[in-house]
Coordinates of C-alpha atoms and ligand atoms in Angstrom, one line a residue:
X1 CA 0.0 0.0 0.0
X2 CA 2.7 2.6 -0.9
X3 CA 0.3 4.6 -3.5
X4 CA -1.4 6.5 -1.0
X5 CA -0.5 10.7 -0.6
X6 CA -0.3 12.3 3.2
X7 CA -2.1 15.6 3.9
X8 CA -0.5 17.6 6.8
X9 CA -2.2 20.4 8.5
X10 CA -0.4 21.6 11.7
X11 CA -2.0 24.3 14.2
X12 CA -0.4 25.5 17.3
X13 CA -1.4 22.8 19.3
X14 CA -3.1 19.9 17.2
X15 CA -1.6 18.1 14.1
X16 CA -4.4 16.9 11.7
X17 CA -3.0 14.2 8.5
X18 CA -5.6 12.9 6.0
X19 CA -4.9 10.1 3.6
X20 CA -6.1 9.7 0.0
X21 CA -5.4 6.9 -2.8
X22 CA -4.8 8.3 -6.1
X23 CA -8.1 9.2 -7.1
X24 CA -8.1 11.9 -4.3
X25 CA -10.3 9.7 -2.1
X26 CA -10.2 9.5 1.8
X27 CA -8.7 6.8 3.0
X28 CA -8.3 7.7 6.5
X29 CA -7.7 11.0 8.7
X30 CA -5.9 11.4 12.2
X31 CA -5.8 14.1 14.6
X32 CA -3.5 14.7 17.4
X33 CA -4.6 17.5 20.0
X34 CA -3.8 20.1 23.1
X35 CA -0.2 19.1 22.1
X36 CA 2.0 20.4 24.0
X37 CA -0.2 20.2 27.2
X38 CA -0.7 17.2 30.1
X39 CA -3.7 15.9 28.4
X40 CA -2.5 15.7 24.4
X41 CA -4.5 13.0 22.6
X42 CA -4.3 11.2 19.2
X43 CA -6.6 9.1 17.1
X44 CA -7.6 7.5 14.0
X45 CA -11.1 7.9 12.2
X46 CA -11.3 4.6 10.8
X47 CA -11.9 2.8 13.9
X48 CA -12.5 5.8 16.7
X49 CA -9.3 4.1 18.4
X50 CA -7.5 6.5 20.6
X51 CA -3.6 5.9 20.5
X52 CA -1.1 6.5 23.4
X53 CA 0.4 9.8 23.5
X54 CA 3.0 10.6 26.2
X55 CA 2.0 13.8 28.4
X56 CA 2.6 17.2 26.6
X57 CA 3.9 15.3 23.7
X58 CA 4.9 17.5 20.7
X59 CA 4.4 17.5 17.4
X60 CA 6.9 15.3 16.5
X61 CA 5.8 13.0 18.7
X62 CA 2.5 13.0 17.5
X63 CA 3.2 12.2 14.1
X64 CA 5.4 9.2 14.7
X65 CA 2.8 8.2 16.5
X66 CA -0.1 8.9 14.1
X67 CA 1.7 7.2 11.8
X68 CA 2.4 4.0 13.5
X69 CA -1.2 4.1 13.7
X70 CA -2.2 4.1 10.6
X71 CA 0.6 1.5 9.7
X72 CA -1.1 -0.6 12.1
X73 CA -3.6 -0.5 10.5
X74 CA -2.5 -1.2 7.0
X75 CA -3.3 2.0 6.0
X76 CA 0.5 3.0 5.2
X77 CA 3.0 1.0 3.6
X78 CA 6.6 1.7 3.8
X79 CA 6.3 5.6 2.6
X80 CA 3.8 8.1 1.1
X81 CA 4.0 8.3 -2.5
X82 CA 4.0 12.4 -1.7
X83 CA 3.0 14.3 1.2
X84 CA 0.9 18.0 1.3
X85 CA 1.5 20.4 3.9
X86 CA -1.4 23.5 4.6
X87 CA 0.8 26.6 4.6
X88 CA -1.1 29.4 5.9
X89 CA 1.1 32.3 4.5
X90 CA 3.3 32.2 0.9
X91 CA 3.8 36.4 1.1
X92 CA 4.2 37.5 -2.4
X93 CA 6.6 34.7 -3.2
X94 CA 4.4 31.9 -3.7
X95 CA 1.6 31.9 -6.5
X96 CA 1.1 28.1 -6.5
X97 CA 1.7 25.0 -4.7
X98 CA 5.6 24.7 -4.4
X99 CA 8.0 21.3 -3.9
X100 CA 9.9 21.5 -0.7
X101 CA 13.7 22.2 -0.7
X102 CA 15.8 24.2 1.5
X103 CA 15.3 27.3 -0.8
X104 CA 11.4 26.9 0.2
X105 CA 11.3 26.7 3.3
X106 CA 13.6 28.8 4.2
X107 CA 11.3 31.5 2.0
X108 CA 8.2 29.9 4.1
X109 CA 10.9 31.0 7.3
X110 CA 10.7 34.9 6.0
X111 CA 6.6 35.0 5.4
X112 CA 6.8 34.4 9.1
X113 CA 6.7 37.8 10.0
X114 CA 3.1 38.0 8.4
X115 CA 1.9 34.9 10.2
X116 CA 3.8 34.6 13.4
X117 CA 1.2 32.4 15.2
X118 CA 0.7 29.9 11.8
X119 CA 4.3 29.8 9.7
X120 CA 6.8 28.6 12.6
X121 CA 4.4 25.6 13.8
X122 CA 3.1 24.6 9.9
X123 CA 7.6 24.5 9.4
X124 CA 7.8 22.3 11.9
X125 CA 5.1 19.6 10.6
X126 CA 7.3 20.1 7.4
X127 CA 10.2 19.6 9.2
X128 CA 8.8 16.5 11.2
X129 CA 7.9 15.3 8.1
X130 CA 11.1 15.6 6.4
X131 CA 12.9 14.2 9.2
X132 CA 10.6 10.7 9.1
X133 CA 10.1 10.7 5.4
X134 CA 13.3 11.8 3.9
X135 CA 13.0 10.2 0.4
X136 CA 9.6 11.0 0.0
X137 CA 8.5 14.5 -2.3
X138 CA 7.0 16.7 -0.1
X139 CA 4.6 20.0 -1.1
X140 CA 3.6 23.2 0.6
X141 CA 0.1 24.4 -0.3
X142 CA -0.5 28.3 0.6
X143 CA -4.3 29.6 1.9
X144 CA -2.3 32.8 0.5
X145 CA -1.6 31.7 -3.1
X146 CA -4.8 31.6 -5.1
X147 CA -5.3 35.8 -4.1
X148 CA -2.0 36.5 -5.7
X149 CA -3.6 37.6 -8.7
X150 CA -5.4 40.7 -6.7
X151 CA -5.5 43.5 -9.1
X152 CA -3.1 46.3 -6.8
X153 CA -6.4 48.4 -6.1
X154 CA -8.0 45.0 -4.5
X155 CA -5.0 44.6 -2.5
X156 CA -3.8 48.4 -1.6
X157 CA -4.9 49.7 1.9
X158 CA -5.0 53.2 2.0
X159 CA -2.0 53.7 3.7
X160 CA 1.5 55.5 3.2
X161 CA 3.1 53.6 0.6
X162 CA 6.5 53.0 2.5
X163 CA 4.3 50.2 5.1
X164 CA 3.8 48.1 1.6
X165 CA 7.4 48.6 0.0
X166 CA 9.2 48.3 3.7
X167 CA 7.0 45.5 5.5
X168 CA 4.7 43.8 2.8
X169 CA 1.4 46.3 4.7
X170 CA -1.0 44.6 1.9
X171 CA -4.1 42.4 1.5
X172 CA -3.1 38.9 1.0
X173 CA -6.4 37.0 1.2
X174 CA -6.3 33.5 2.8
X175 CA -8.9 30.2 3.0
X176 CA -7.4 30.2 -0.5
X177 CA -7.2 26.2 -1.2
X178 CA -11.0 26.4 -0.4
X179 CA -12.5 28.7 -2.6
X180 CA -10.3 27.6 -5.5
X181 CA -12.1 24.2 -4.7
X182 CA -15.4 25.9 -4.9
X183 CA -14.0 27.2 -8.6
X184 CA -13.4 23.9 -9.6
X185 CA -15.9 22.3 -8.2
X186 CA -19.1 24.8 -9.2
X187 CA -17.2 25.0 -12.7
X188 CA -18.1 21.7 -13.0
X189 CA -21.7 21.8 -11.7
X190 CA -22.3 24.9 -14.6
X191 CA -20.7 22.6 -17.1
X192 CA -18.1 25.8 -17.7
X193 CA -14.4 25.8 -18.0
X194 CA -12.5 27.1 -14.8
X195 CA -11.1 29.7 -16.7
X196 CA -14.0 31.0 -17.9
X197 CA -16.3 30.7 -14.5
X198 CA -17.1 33.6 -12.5
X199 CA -18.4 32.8 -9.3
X200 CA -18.4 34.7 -5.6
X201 CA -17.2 32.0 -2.9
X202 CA -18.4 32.3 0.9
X203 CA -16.6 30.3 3.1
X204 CA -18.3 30.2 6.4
X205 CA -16.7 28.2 9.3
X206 CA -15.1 29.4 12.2
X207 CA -13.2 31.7 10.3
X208 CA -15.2 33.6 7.1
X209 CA -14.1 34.4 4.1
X210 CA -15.8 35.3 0.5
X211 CA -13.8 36.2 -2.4
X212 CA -15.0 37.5 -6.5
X213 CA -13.5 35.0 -8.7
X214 CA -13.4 36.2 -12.3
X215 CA -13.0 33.8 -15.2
X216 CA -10.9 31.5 -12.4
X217 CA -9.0 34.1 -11.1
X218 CA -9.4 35.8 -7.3
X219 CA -10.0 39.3 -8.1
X220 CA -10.9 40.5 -4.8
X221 CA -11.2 38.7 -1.4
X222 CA -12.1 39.6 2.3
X223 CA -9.7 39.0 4.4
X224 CA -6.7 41.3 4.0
X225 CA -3.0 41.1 5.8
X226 CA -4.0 39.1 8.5
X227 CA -7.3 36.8 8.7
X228 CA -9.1 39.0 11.0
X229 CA -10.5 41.2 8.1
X230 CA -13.6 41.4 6.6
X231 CA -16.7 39.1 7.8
X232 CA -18.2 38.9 11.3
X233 CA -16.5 35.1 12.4
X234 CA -17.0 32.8 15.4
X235 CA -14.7 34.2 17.3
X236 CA -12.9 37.6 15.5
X237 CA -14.2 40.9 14.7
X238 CA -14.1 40.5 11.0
X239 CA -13.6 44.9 10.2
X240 CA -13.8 47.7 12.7
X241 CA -12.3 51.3 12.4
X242 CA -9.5 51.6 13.0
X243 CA -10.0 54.0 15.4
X244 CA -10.5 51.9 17.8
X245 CA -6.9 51.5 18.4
X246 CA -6.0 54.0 19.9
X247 CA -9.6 55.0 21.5
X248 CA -8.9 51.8 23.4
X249 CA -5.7 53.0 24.1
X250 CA -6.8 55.4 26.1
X251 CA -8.9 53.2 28.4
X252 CA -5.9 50.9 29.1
X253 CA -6.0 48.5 26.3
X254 CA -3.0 48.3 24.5
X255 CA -2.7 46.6 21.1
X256 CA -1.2 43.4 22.4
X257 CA -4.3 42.8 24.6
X258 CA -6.6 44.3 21.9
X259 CA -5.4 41.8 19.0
X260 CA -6.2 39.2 21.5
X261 CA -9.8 40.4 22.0
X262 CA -10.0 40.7 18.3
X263 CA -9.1 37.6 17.7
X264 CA -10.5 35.4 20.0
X265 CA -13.7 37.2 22.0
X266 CA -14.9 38.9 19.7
X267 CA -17.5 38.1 16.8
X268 CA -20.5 35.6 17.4
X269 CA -19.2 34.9 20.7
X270 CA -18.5 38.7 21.5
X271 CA -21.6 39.8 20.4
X272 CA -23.9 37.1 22.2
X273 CA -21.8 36.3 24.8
X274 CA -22.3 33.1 24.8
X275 CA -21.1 31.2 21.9
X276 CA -19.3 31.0 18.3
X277 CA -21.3 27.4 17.4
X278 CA -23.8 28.5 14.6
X279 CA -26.4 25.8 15.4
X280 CA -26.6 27.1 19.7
X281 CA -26.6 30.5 18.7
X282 CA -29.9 30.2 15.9
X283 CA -31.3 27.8 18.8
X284 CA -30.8 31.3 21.4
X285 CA -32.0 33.2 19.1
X286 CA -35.2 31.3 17.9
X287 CA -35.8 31.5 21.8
X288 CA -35.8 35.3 22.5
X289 CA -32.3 35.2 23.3
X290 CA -31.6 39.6 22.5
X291 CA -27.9 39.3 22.1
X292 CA -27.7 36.0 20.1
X293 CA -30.4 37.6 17.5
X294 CA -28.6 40.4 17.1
X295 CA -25.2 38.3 16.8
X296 CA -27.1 36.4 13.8
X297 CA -28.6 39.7 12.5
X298 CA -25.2 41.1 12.2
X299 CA -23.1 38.2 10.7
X300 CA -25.6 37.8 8.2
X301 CA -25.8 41.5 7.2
X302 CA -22.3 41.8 7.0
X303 CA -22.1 38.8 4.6
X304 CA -24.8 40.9 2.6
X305 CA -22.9 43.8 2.4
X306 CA -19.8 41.8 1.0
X307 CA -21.9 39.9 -1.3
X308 CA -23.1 43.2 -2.9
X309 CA -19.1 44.5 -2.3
X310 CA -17.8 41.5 -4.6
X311 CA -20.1 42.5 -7.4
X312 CA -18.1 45.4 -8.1
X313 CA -15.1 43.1 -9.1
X314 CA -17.0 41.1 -12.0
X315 CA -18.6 41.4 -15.0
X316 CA -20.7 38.2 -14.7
X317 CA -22.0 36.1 -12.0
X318 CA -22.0 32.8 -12.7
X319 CA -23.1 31.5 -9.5
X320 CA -23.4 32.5 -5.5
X321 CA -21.8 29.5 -3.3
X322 CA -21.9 28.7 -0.1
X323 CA -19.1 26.4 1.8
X324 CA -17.9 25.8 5.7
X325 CA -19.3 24.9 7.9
X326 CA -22.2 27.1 8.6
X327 CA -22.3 28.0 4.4
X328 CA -23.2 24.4 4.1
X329 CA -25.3 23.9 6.8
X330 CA -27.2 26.6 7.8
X331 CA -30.3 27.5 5.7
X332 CA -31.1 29.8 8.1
X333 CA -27.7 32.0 7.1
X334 CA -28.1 31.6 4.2
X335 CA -32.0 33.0 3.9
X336 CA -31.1 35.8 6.4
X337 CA -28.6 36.8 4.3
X338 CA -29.9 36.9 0.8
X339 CA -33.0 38.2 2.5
X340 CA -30.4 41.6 2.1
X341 CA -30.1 41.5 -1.4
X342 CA -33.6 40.9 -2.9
X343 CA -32.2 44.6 -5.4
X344 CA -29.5 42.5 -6.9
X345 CA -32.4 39.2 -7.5
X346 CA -31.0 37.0 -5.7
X347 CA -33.9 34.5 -5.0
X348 CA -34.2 30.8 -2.6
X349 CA -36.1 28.0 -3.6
X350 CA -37.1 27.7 0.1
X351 CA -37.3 23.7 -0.2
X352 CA -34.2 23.9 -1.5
X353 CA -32.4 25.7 0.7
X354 CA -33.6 23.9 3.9
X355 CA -33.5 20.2 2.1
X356 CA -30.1 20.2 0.1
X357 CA -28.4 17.0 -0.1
X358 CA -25.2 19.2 -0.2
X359 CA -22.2 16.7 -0.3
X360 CA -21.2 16.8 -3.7
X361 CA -22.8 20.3 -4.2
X362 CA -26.4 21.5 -4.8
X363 CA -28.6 24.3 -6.4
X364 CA -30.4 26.0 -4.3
X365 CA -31.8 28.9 -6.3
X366 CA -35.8 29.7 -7.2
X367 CA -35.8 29.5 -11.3
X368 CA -36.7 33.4 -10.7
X369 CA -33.6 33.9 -9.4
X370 CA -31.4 36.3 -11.4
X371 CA -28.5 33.8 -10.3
X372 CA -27.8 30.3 -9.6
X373 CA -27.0 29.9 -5.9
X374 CA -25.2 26.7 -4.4
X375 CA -24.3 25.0 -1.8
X376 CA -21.2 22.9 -2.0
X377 CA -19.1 20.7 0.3
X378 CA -15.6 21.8 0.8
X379 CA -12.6 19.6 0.6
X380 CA -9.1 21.4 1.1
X381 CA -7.1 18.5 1.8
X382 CA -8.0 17.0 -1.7
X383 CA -7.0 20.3 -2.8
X384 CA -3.6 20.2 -0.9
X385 CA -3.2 16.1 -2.1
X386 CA -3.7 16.3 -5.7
X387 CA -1.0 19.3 -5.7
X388 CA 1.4 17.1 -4.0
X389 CA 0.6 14.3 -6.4
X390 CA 0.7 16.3 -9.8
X391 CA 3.6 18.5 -8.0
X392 CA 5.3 15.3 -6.5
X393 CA 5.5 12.9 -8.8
X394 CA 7.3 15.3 -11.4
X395 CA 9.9 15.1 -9.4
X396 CA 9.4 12.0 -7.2
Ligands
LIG1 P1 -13.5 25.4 10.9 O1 -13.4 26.8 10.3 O2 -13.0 25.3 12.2 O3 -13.1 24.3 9.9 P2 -16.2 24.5 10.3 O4 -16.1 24.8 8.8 O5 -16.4 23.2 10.8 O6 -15.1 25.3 11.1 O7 -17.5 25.4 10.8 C1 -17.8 25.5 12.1 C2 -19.1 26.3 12.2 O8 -20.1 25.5 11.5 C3 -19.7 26.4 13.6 O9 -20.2 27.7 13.8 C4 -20.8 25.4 13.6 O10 -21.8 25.8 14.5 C5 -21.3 25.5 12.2 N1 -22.2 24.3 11.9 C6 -21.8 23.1 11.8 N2 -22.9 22.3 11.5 C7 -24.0 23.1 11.5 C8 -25.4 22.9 11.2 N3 -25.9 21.7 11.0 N4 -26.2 24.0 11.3 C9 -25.6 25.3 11.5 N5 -24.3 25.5 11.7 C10 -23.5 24.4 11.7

């Protein structure tokens, strides 16, 4: 069983690997978590087994382990026939997928500075990786890469000039690997070429994003230098003005404890105060909960406003689609939402909307509708293992 591809995705403190045969189908996925901490576990989806970690294991330590696993249980042969890494920031230098040599990641090393929680942990999956798999072709896959071909007045803040020649102050775009699925994958539902499909992606999990994507190409896209811009998410801000800096300054909040807040109190769960899971906040909210209908009120209308924002990028629309989480999931979102936009004739098929059978990816739009709206499954990681095939094999 050597013919199988690795997907690595590393966060700060959990290490997630999914395996897929050639065709890009699952095979298996593991996840190791709260690495790094007294109670770090591990386990296998195929048979819900949890594997021994040691206490405060790393992430070393949880792949060898992982891997064992899935050697166990024949899932793994000697080697991976390539392996995918998630990057979360390529900077300007990366426009595609790229094969790992010292050059690379040493390059991965200097986007750091743009993504000092993400880059240093996702180098040292790579490097774990490396270390156990020496002969094997390995391939970094940026959330950054698919935005690189932002037209400058997409990705410009207006700002003095020297922040983007000195330190790289630009919008960069991320949850990239996903909507270039949704390209691929609604291209094919509309029977179009990629290149020549037009679509506006919402990605809607935890973190949200929606990008324009003209004739296969991300023209304009949410979030900006850092993830934190754009929509109202589970747990961050999405925009605010930026006033607020120093305003909050001046009541003792400096911006250390202020990107904090941002980041991870802020949004659905700022806003209700009581959660960032999409299903308990609509359940609030359906009974009288004030703060959790007004967190739901204002995600939503923020998503309106960007869907209209987006237009302005394209000279077509070939479709609207919905993806994550709570894009593919929550009817509710997505009729609050378009319930915005009635002007630009957007239109449900109500049945639709609330009875998709959305794993492979599903229409959702009244025949009225001025244009088609879907809903369609994710699936980065076959995103991240078909580059480290195609990439990997070249030069396996
Ligand atoms: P991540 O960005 O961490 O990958 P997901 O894409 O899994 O997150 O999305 C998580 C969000 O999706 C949560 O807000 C969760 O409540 C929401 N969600 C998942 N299933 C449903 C559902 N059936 N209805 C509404 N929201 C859902």
């Amino acid at each position: 069983m050597d013919d199988v591809i690795l997907v690595v995705n590393c966060g700060s403190s959990s290490l997630k690997l999914g395996l897929f045969n050639r065709d890009l189908e699952s095979l298996a996925t593991g996840l190791a978590e709260r690495l790094g901490q007294d109670d770090a576990r591990a386990e296998i989806d195929s048979n819900g087994k949890t594997l021994d970690l040691p206490a405060k294991a790393d992430h070393q330590q949880a792949l060898e382990v992982l891997v064992q696993g899935l050697r166990d249980q024949d899932l793994l042969g000697e080697q991976p026939l390539a392996i995918g890494h998630r990057v979360v920031h390529g900077g300007e230098a990366f426009t595609a997928p790229a094969l790992l040599d010292d050059d690379v990641i040493a390059t991965i090393d200097r986007c750091a500075s743009l993504a000092p929680l993400h880059n240093p942990v996702n180098l040292t999956g790579i490097r774990a990786t490396r270390k156990l798999f020496p002969e094997v072709p390995q391939v970094a896959v940026f959330d950054t890469a698919f935005h690189q071909t932002l037209p400058a007045h997409a990705y410009l803040y207006g700002l003095p000039r020297r922040f983007y020649e000195d330190w790289g102050v630009r919008r960069y775009g991320f949850h990239g690997t996903s909507h270039y699925y949704m390209l691929r994958r609604s291209a094919e539902l509309l029977e179009r070429e990629p290149g020549q499909t037009s679509i506006i992606s919402a990605h809607l999990g935890n973190g949200c994003s929606i990008t324009a994507i003209r004739d296969g190409r991300s023209v304009d896209t949410s979030m900006g230098l850092t993830p934190l811009e754009g929509l109202v998410m589970g747990t961050r801000s999405g925009d605010i003005d930026p006033g607020l800096v120093a305003f909050l300054d001046r009541k003792g909040i400096d911006a250390g404890e202020l990107d904090r807040i941002l980041n991870r109190e802020s949004g659905l769960l700022g806003l209700s105060g009581s959660t960032n899971d999409m299903r308990k906040l609509v359940a609030l909210a359906d009974d009288g909960d004030r703060a959790a209908g007004q967190a739901l009120a204002v995600f939503c209308f923020r998503l309106a406003r960007y869907i209209g924002a987006m237009m302005a990028s394209l000279d077509r629309l070939d479709a609207l689609v919905f993806t994550g989480g709570i894009g593919e999931n929550s009817a509710r979102v997505r009729q609050d939402t378009l319930a915005h936009l009635g002007l630009l004739g957007f239109r449900l098929e109500p049945d639709a909307n609330h009875h998709h059978g959305h794993k492979s990816g599903h229409r959702i739009s009244h025949d009225d509708s001025r244009f088609p709206i879907l809903v369609i499954a994710t699936n980065e990681e076959a995103v991240i293992a078909r580059a480290a095939l195609e990439q990997g094999s070249d030069h396996g």
